[in-house]
Amino acid sequence: MKRKTIKNTVEISGIGLHKGEEIKLALKSNGQESGEQGIIFKRVDVAGKNNIVKVDYRNLFDLERGTNIRNEDDVKVHTIEHFLSALSVTGITDILVEISGNELPILDGSSAGFVEKLLEAEIVELESEIEPVVIKEPVIFSDEKAGKYVMALPYDNFKISYTIDFNHSFLKSQYFEIEVNLENYMENIARCRTFAFDYEIEFLKKNNLALGGSLENAVVVGANGPLNPEGLRYPDEFVRHKILDIVGDLYVLGRPLQAHIIAIKAGHYVNSRLTEMIAKKYF
C-alpha cells in the first residue's frame, strides 16, 4: 500500500474537553519537518525544548480518560483518539499537526468533523509504501478481574465486534459489529459522541477534567436516559462510539491493520495493551 498524506493545509479550532481551552490546529502535508515519517504533532505553544511529539505506542501515558502521548522532554498531547480514528479510516499515514495547546479540540464529541476536514484537504498518495500489520495468530489481552478483554484474530480485512456492559439503570449491554471502511464508518460510526454518566461529572471537574465538557460535545447519561435535549443519534450510540475510540487507539501503530478485533468492556488502557502486544510481535 502507498503511504498517504494531505495535499492542502486545513485548520480546525475548538474547545479542549478536559482543560476547556480554545485549541487551534493546522493540518499539513507529510510531517517531514521533523525528519520522520508518520503522524507528527508540533506544539507551537511550546518554546525552548523539543516540541515534536510523534504518535508511537512507546509514547503513550495516562490512559484512564483518553489516549495521550508525550516525548522525552515531557511535552504532551492529550485526547488524540478521535483524530487518530479519522486518520485511520481515511488511510492517512503521514501528517504534521501544528497544535496550539496540549489537547485536541473535542468538536461535537465525535470524529465526523475531523474526517470532513481531512477529506476537504484532499488525500494524496506518496511514493513510498507501507506494509499493513497482518495478524496471523491470535493476540489477546485480558483483565479478568475487571471482566475486560480485547483480542486481534486473523481476518482478511478489518472488522470490529464490540460489547459494552454497564451496571446502570438506563445503559446496560450493547453490541455492534462492523467491517471498517470509510463508507461504513461514515454511515455508522463517525457521528457517535463520547459519553459520561451524570454522577461522574462532579468528580471529573474536581480533578480538573472535563472542564470543556458540555451537552454540545458529549452525551451525558442520567438515571433514565440522556440529558441531551436532542437525544441520541443512534439507539446504540454508546457502543458505536467505543468502536470509534478503538479504531483510533489501534492506529497508534501508524499502520493499517488486517484483523478481526473483538472487544468486551474494553477502554483506552486495555486497547493500548493490545496495541503494544501487536507492535512487539509484528514490528
Short mmCIF file of N, CA, C and O in Angstrom, two decimals, residues 143-223:
data_model
loop_
_atom_site.label_atom_id
_atom_site.label_comp_id
_atom_site.label_asym_id
_atom_site.label_seq_id
_atom_site.Cartn_x
_atom_site.Cartn_y
_atom_site.Cartn_z
N ASP A 143 -8.13 -8.53 31.24
CA ASP A 143 -8.11 -8.12 32.63
C ASP A 143 -9.29 -8.85 33.27
O ASP A 143 -10.41 -8.32 33.32
N GLU A 144 -9.05 -10.07 33.71
CA GLU A 144 -10.15 -10.94 34.13
C GLU A 144 -10.87 -10.41 35.36
O GLU A 144 -12.08 -10.56 35.50
N LYS A 145 -10.13 -9.76 36.25
CA LYS A 145 -10.76 -9.23 37.46
C LYS A 145 -11.83 -8.20 37.10
O LYS A 145 -12.89 -8.14 37.73
N ALA A 146 -11.54 -7.37 36.08
CA ALA A 146 -12.50 -6.34 35.65
C ALA A 146 -13.44 -6.85 34.56
O ALA A 146 -14.36 -6.13 34.16
N GLY A 147 -13.22 -8.06 34.07
CA GLY A 147 -14.06 -8.60 33.00
C GLY A 147 -13.86 -7.91 31.67
O GLY A 147 -14.77 -7.85 30.85
N LYS A 148 -12.62 -7.39 31.45
CA LYS A 148 -12.32 -6.67 30.21
C LYS A 148 -11.41 -7.51 29.33
O LYS A 148 -10.40 -8.05 29.81
N TYR A 149 -11.76 -7.58 28.05
CA TYR A 149 -11.00 -8.41 27.11
C TYR A 149 -10.91 -7.70 25.76
O TYR A 149 -11.86 -7.04 25.34
N VAL A 150 -9.78 -7.87 25.10
CA VAL A 150 -9.66 -7.41 23.72
C VAL A 150 -8.69 -8.33 23.00
O VAL A 150 -7.69 -8.78 23.58
N MET A 151 -9.02 -8.67 21.78
CA MET A 151 -8.18 -9.60 21.02
C MET A 151 -8.19 -9.26 19.55
O MET A 151 -9.14 -8.67 19.03
N ALA A 152 -7.09 -9.62 18.89
CA ALA A 152 -6.97 -9.48 17.44
C ALA A 152 -6.83 -10.87 16.86
O ALA A 152 -5.93 -11.64 17.25
N LEU A 153 -7.72 -11.21 15.93
CA LEU A 153 -7.72 -12.54 15.31
C LEU A 153 -7.43 -12.40 13.81
O LEU A 153 -7.71 -11.36 13.22
N PRO A 154 -6.87 -13.44 13.20
CA PRO A 154 -6.63 -13.38 11.75
C PRO A 154 -7.93 -13.13 10.98
O PRO A 154 -8.97 -13.69 11.31
N TYR A 155 -7.84 -12.27 9.97
CA TYR A 155 -9.01 -11.91 9.18
C TYR A 155 -8.52 -11.24 7.90
O TYR A 155 -7.48 -10.60 7.90
N ASP A 156 -9.31 -11.36 6.83
CA ASP A 156 -8.86 -10.83 5.53
C ASP A 156 -8.93 -9.31 5.43
O ASP A 156 -8.23 -8.73 4.61
N ASN A 157 -9.81 -8.68 6.22
CA ASN A 157 -9.96 -7.23 6.17
C ASN A 157 -9.83 -6.67 7.58
O ASN A 157 -8.99 -7.14 8.35
N PHE A 158 -10.61 -5.66 7.91
CA PHE A 158 -10.57 -5.05 9.24
C PHE A 158 -12.00 -5.02 9.77
O PHE A 158 -12.85 -4.31 9.23
N LYS A 159 -12.25 -5.80 10.79
CA LYS A 159 -13.59 -5.90 11.37
C LYS A 159 -13.49 -5.73 12.88
O LYS A 159 -12.53 -6.17 13.50
N ILE A 160 -14.50 -5.09 13.46
CA ILE A 160 -14.54 -4.92 14.91
C ILE A 160 -15.90 -5.40 15.43
O ILE A 160 -16.95 -5.03 14.90
N SER A 161 -15.84 -6.22 16.48
CA SER A 161 -17.03 -6.66 17.21
C SER A 161 -16.88 -6.18 18.64
O SER A 161 -15.91 -6.55 19.31
N TYR A 162 -17.81 -5.38 19.11
CA TYR A 162 -17.63 -4.71 20.41
C TYR A 162 -18.86 -4.91 21.29
O TYR A 162 -19.98 -4.76 20.84
N THR A 163 -18.60 -5.23 22.56
CA THR A 163 -19.66 -5.36 23.56
C THR A 163 -19.37 -4.43 24.73
O THR A 163 -18.26 -4.41 25.24
N ILE A 164 -20.36 -3.64 25.12
CA ILE A 164 -20.26 -2.88 26.37
C ILE A 164 -21.28 -3.45 27.35
O ILE A 164 -22.30 -4.03 26.96
N ASP A 165 -21.01 -3.27 28.63
CA ASP A 165 -21.91 -3.81 29.66
C ASP A 165 -21.73 -2.97 30.92
O ASP A 165 -20.69 -3.03 31.57
N PHE A 166 -22.73 -2.16 31.23
CA PHE A 166 -22.68 -1.29 32.40
C PHE A 166 -23.76 -1.69 33.40
O PHE A 166 -24.86 -2.10 33.01
N ASN A 167 -23.44 -1.55 34.64
CA ASN A 167 -24.41 -1.77 35.72
C ASN A 167 -25.12 -0.45 35.98
O ASN A 167 -24.82 0.26 36.93
N HIS A 168 -26.05 -0.11 35.08
CA HIS A 168 -26.69 1.20 35.13
C HIS A 168 -28.17 1.04 34.82
O HIS A 168 -28.56 0.16 34.04
N SER A 169 -28.99 1.90 35.40
CA SER A 169 -30.44 1.78 35.23
C SER A 169 -30.89 1.96 33.79
O SER A 169 -31.87 1.35 33.35
N PHE A 170 -30.17 2.80 33.02
CA PHE A 170 -30.54 3.03 31.61
C PHE A 170 -29.61 2.30 30.65
O PHE A 170 -30.07 1.59 29.75
N LEU A 171 -28.31 2.49 30.81
CA LEU A 171 -27.34 1.93 29.87
C LEU A 171 -26.81 0.61 30.41
O LEU A 171 -26.09 0.58 31.41
N LYS A 172 -27.17 -0.46 29.73
CA LYS A 172 -26.74 -1.79 30.17
C LYS A 172 -25.82 -2.39 29.10
O LYS A 172 -24.73 -1.89 28.88
N SER A 173 -26.24 -3.44 28.43
CA SER A 173 -25.39 -4.09 27.42
C SER A 173 -25.77 -3.63 26.01
O SER A 173 -26.96 -3.47 25.70
N GLN A 174 -24.75 -3.41 25.18
CA GLN A 174 -24.95 -3.14 23.76
C GLN A 174 -23.85 -3.86 22.98
O GLN A 174 -22.73 -4.03 23.48
N TYR A 175 -24.20 -4.26 21.76
CA TYR A 175 -23.23 -4.96 20.89
C TYR A 175 -23.34 -4.37 19.49
O TYR A 175 -24.44 -4.07 19.01
N PHE A 176 -22.19 -4.21 18.84
CA PHE A 176 -22.19 -3.77 17.44
C PHE A 176 -20.99 -4.38 16.74
O PHE A 176 -19.93 -4.56 17.34
N GLU A 177 -21.20 -4.72 15.48
CA GLU A 177 -20.12 -5.29 14.66
C GLU A 177 -20.08 -4.56 13.32
O GLU A 177 -21.13 -4.26 12.76
N ILE A 178 -18.88 -4.30 12.84
CA ILE A 178 -18.77 -3.54 11.59
C ILE A 178 -17.50 -3.91 10.84
O ILE A 178 -16.44 -4.13 11.45
N GLU A 179 -17.63 -4.01 9.52
CA GLU A 179 -16.47 -4.05 8.63
C GLU A 179 -16.01 -2.60 8.48
O GLU A 179 -16.77 -1.75 8.01
N VAL A 180 -14.80 -2.32 8.90
CA VAL A 180 -14.34 -0.93 8.95
C VAL A 180 -13.79 -0.51 7.59
O VAL A 180 -12.75 -0.98 7.13
N ASN A 181 -14.52 0.36 6.94
CA ASN A 181 -14.06 1.07 5.74
C ASN A 181 -14.71 2.44 5.78
O ASN A 181 -15.59 2.70 6.63
N LEU A 182 -14.28 3.34 4.92
CA LEU A 182 -14.73 4.72 5.01
C LEU A 182 -16.25 4.84 4.88
O LEU A 182 -16.89 5.57 5.65
N GLU A 183 -16.83 4.13 3.94
CA GLU A 183 -18.29 4.23 3.73
C GLU A 183 -19.06 3.76 4.96
O GLU A 183 -19.96 4.45 5.45
N ASN A 184 -18.71 2.58 5.48
CA ASN A 184 -19.40 2.05 6.66
C ASN A 184 -19.18 2.94 7.88
O ASN A 184 -20.09 3.16 8.69
N TYR A 185 -17.96 3.43 8.01
CA TYR A 185 -17.61 4.26 9.16
C TYR A 185 -18.41 5.56 9.14
O TYR A 185 -18.96 5.98 10.17
N MET A 186 -18.48 6.21 7.99
CA MET A 186 -19.22 7.47 7.90
C MET A 186 -20.72 7.26 8.16
O MET A 186 -21.37 8.11 8.77
N GLU A 187 -21.23 6.13 7.75
CA GLU A 187 -22.66 5.86 7.92
C GLU A 187 -23.01 5.46 9.36
O GLU A 187 -24.08 5.82 9.87
N ASN A 188 -22.11 4.75 10.02
CA ASN A 188 -22.46 4.10 11.28
C ASN A 188 -21.68 4.57 12.52
O ASN A 188 -22.13 4.34 13.64
N ILE A 189 -20.51 5.17 12.33
CA ILE A 189 -19.61 5.39 13.46
C ILE A 189 -19.22 6.86 13.66
O ILE A 189 -19.18 7.36 14.78
N ALA A 190 -18.90 7.57 12.58
CA ALA A 190 -18.25 8.89 12.68
C ALA A 190 -19.00 9.89 13.55
O ALA A 190 -18.38 10.70 14.24
N ARG A 191 -20.34 9.86 13.54
CA ARG A 191 -21.13 10.87 14.26
C ARG A 191 -21.42 10.49 15.71
O ARG A 191 -22.09 11.23 16.44
N CYS A 192 -20.90 9.35 16.17
CA CYS A 192 -21.22 8.87 17.52
C CYS A 192 -20.35 9.58 18.55
O CYS A 192 -19.13 9.60 18.45
N ARG A 193 -20.99 10.14 19.57
CA ARG A 193 -20.32 11.05 20.51
C ARG A 193 -19.81 10.33 21.76
O ARG A 193 -20.35 9.31 22.18
N THR A 194 -18.79 10.93 22.33
CA THR A 194 -18.29 10.46 23.62
C THR A 194 -19.39 10.64 24.67
O THR A 194 -20.30 11.45 24.51
N PHE A 195 -19.30 9.88 25.76
CA PHE A 195 -20.37 9.93 26.75
C PHE A 195 -19.81 9.80 28.16
O PHE A 195 -18.70 9.30 28.39
N ALA A 196 -20.60 10.27 29.12
CA ALA A 196 -20.25 10.15 30.53
C ALA A 196 -21.55 10.03 31.32
O ALA A 196 -22.62 10.44 30.86
N PHE A 197 -21.45 9.47 32.51
CA PHE A 197 -22.60 9.36 33.39
C PHE A 197 -22.70 10.63 34.25
O PHE A 197 -21.68 11.21 34.63
N ASP A 198 -23.91 11.04 34.54
CA ASP A 198 -24.10 12.29 35.27
C ASP A 198 -23.38 12.30 36.62
O ASP A 198 -22.85 13.32 37.05
N TYR A 199 -23.30 11.14 37.27
CA TYR A 199 -22.66 11.10 38.59
C TYR A 199 -21.14 11.23 38.51
O TYR A 199 -20.48 11.44 39.54
N GLU A 200 -20.56 11.12 37.31
CA GLU A 200 -19.12 11.28 37.14
C GLU A 200 -18.69 12.74 37.03
O GLU A 200 -17.52 13.06 37.26
N ILE A 201 -19.61 13.61 36.64
CA ILE A 201 -19.23 14.96 36.23
C ILE A 201 -18.56 15.74 37.37
O ILE A 201 -17.52 16.37 37.18
N GLU A 202 -19.15 15.69 38.57
CA GLU A 202 -18.59 16.43 39.70
C GLU A 202 -17.17 15.96 40.01
O GLU A 202 -16.26 16.77 40.22
N PHE A 203 -16.97 14.63 40.00
CA PHE A 203 -15.63 14.07 40.27
C PHE A 203 -14.63 14.55 39.22
O PHE A 203 -13.51 14.96 39.55
N LEU A 204 -15.02 14.51 37.95
CA LEU A 204 -14.12 14.90 36.87
C LEU A 204 -13.71 16.37 37.02
O LEU A 204 -12.53 16.71 36.92
N LYS A 205 -14.68 17.23 37.26
CA LYS A 205 -14.38 18.66 37.34
C LYS A 205 -13.52 18.97 38.57
O LYS A 205 -12.65 19.84 38.53
N LYS A 206 -13.74 18.25 39.68
CA LYS A 206 -12.90 18.44 40.87
C LYS A 206 -11.45 18.06 40.60
O LYS A 206 -10.54 18.55 41.26
N ASN A 207 -11.26 17.15 39.64
CA ASN A 207 -9.91 16.71 39.28
C ASN A 207 -9.39 17.41 38.03
O ASN A 207 -8.51 16.90 37.34
N ASN A 208 -9.98 18.58 37.74
CA ASN A 208 -9.56 19.40 36.60
C ASN A 208 -9.68 18.66 35.27
O ASN A 208 -8.86 18.82 34.37
N LEU A 209 -10.70 17.83 35.16
CA LEU A 209 -11.00 17.11 33.92
C LEU A 209 -12.40 17.52 33.45
O LEU A 209 -13.22 18.00 34.24
N ALA A 210 -12.64 17.33 32.15
CA ALA A 210 -13.95 17.64 31.55
C ALA A 210 -14.36 19.10 31.77
O ALA A 210 -15.55 19.42 31.79
N LEU A 211 -13.38 19.99 31.90
CA LEU A 211 -13.70 21.41 32.12
C LEU A 211 -14.33 22.04 30.88
O LEU A 211 -15.02 23.05 30.98
N GLY A 212 -14.08 21.44 29.71
CA GLY A 212 -14.69 21.93 28.48
C GLY A 212 -15.89 21.11 28.05
O GLY A 212 -16.46 21.33 26.98
N GLY A 213 -16.27 20.16 28.88
CA GLY A 213 -17.39 19.28 28.54
C GLY A 213 -18.73 19.96 28.65
O GLY A 213 -18.95 20.79 29.55
N SER A 214 -19.64 19.65 27.75
CA SER A 214 -20.99 20.21 27.79
C SER A 214 -21.91 19.28 27.01
O SER A 214 -21.46 18.33 26.37
N LEU A 215 -23.19 19.58 27.03
CA LEU A 215 -24.15 18.78 26.26
C LEU A 215 -23.99 19.00 24.77
O LEU A 215 -24.62 18.32 23.97
N GLU A 216 -23.14 19.96 24.38
CA GLU A 216 -22.87 20.20 22.96
C GLU A 216 -21.74 19.30 22.44
O GLU A 216 -21.55 19.20 21.23
N ASN A 217 -20.97 18.67 23.35
CA ASN A 217 -19.85 17.84 22.88
C ASN A 217 -19.75 16.49 23.57
O ASN A 217 -18.73 15.81 23.46
N ALA A 218 -20.81 16.10 24.27
CA ALA A 218 -20.83 14.78 24.91
C ALA A 218 -22.28 14.40 25.20
O ALA A 218 -23.14 15.27 25.38
N VAL A 219 -22.51 13.11 25.27
CA VAL A 219 -23.79 12.61 25.76
C VAL A 219 -23.64 12.39 27.26
O VAL A 219 -22.72 11.68 27.70
N VAL A 220 -24.49 13.01 28.05
CA VAL A 220 -24.48 12.79 29.49
C VAL A 220 -25.67 11.89 29.84
O VAL A 220 -26.82 12.21 29.51
N VAL A 221 -25.37 10.78 30.48
CA VAL A 221 -26.38 9.75 30.75
C VAL A 221 -26.88 9.89 32.18
O VAL A 221 -26.11 9.77 33.14
N GLY A 222 -28.17 10.16 32.33
CA GLY A 222 -28.81 10.19 33.64
C GLY A 222 -29.45 8.86 33.96
O GLY A 222 -29.40 7.91 33.16
N ALA A 223 -30.09 8.77 35.08
CA ALA A 223 -30.68 7.51 35.53
C ALA A 223 -31.71 6.97 34.54
O ALA A 223 -31.86 5.75 34.38
#
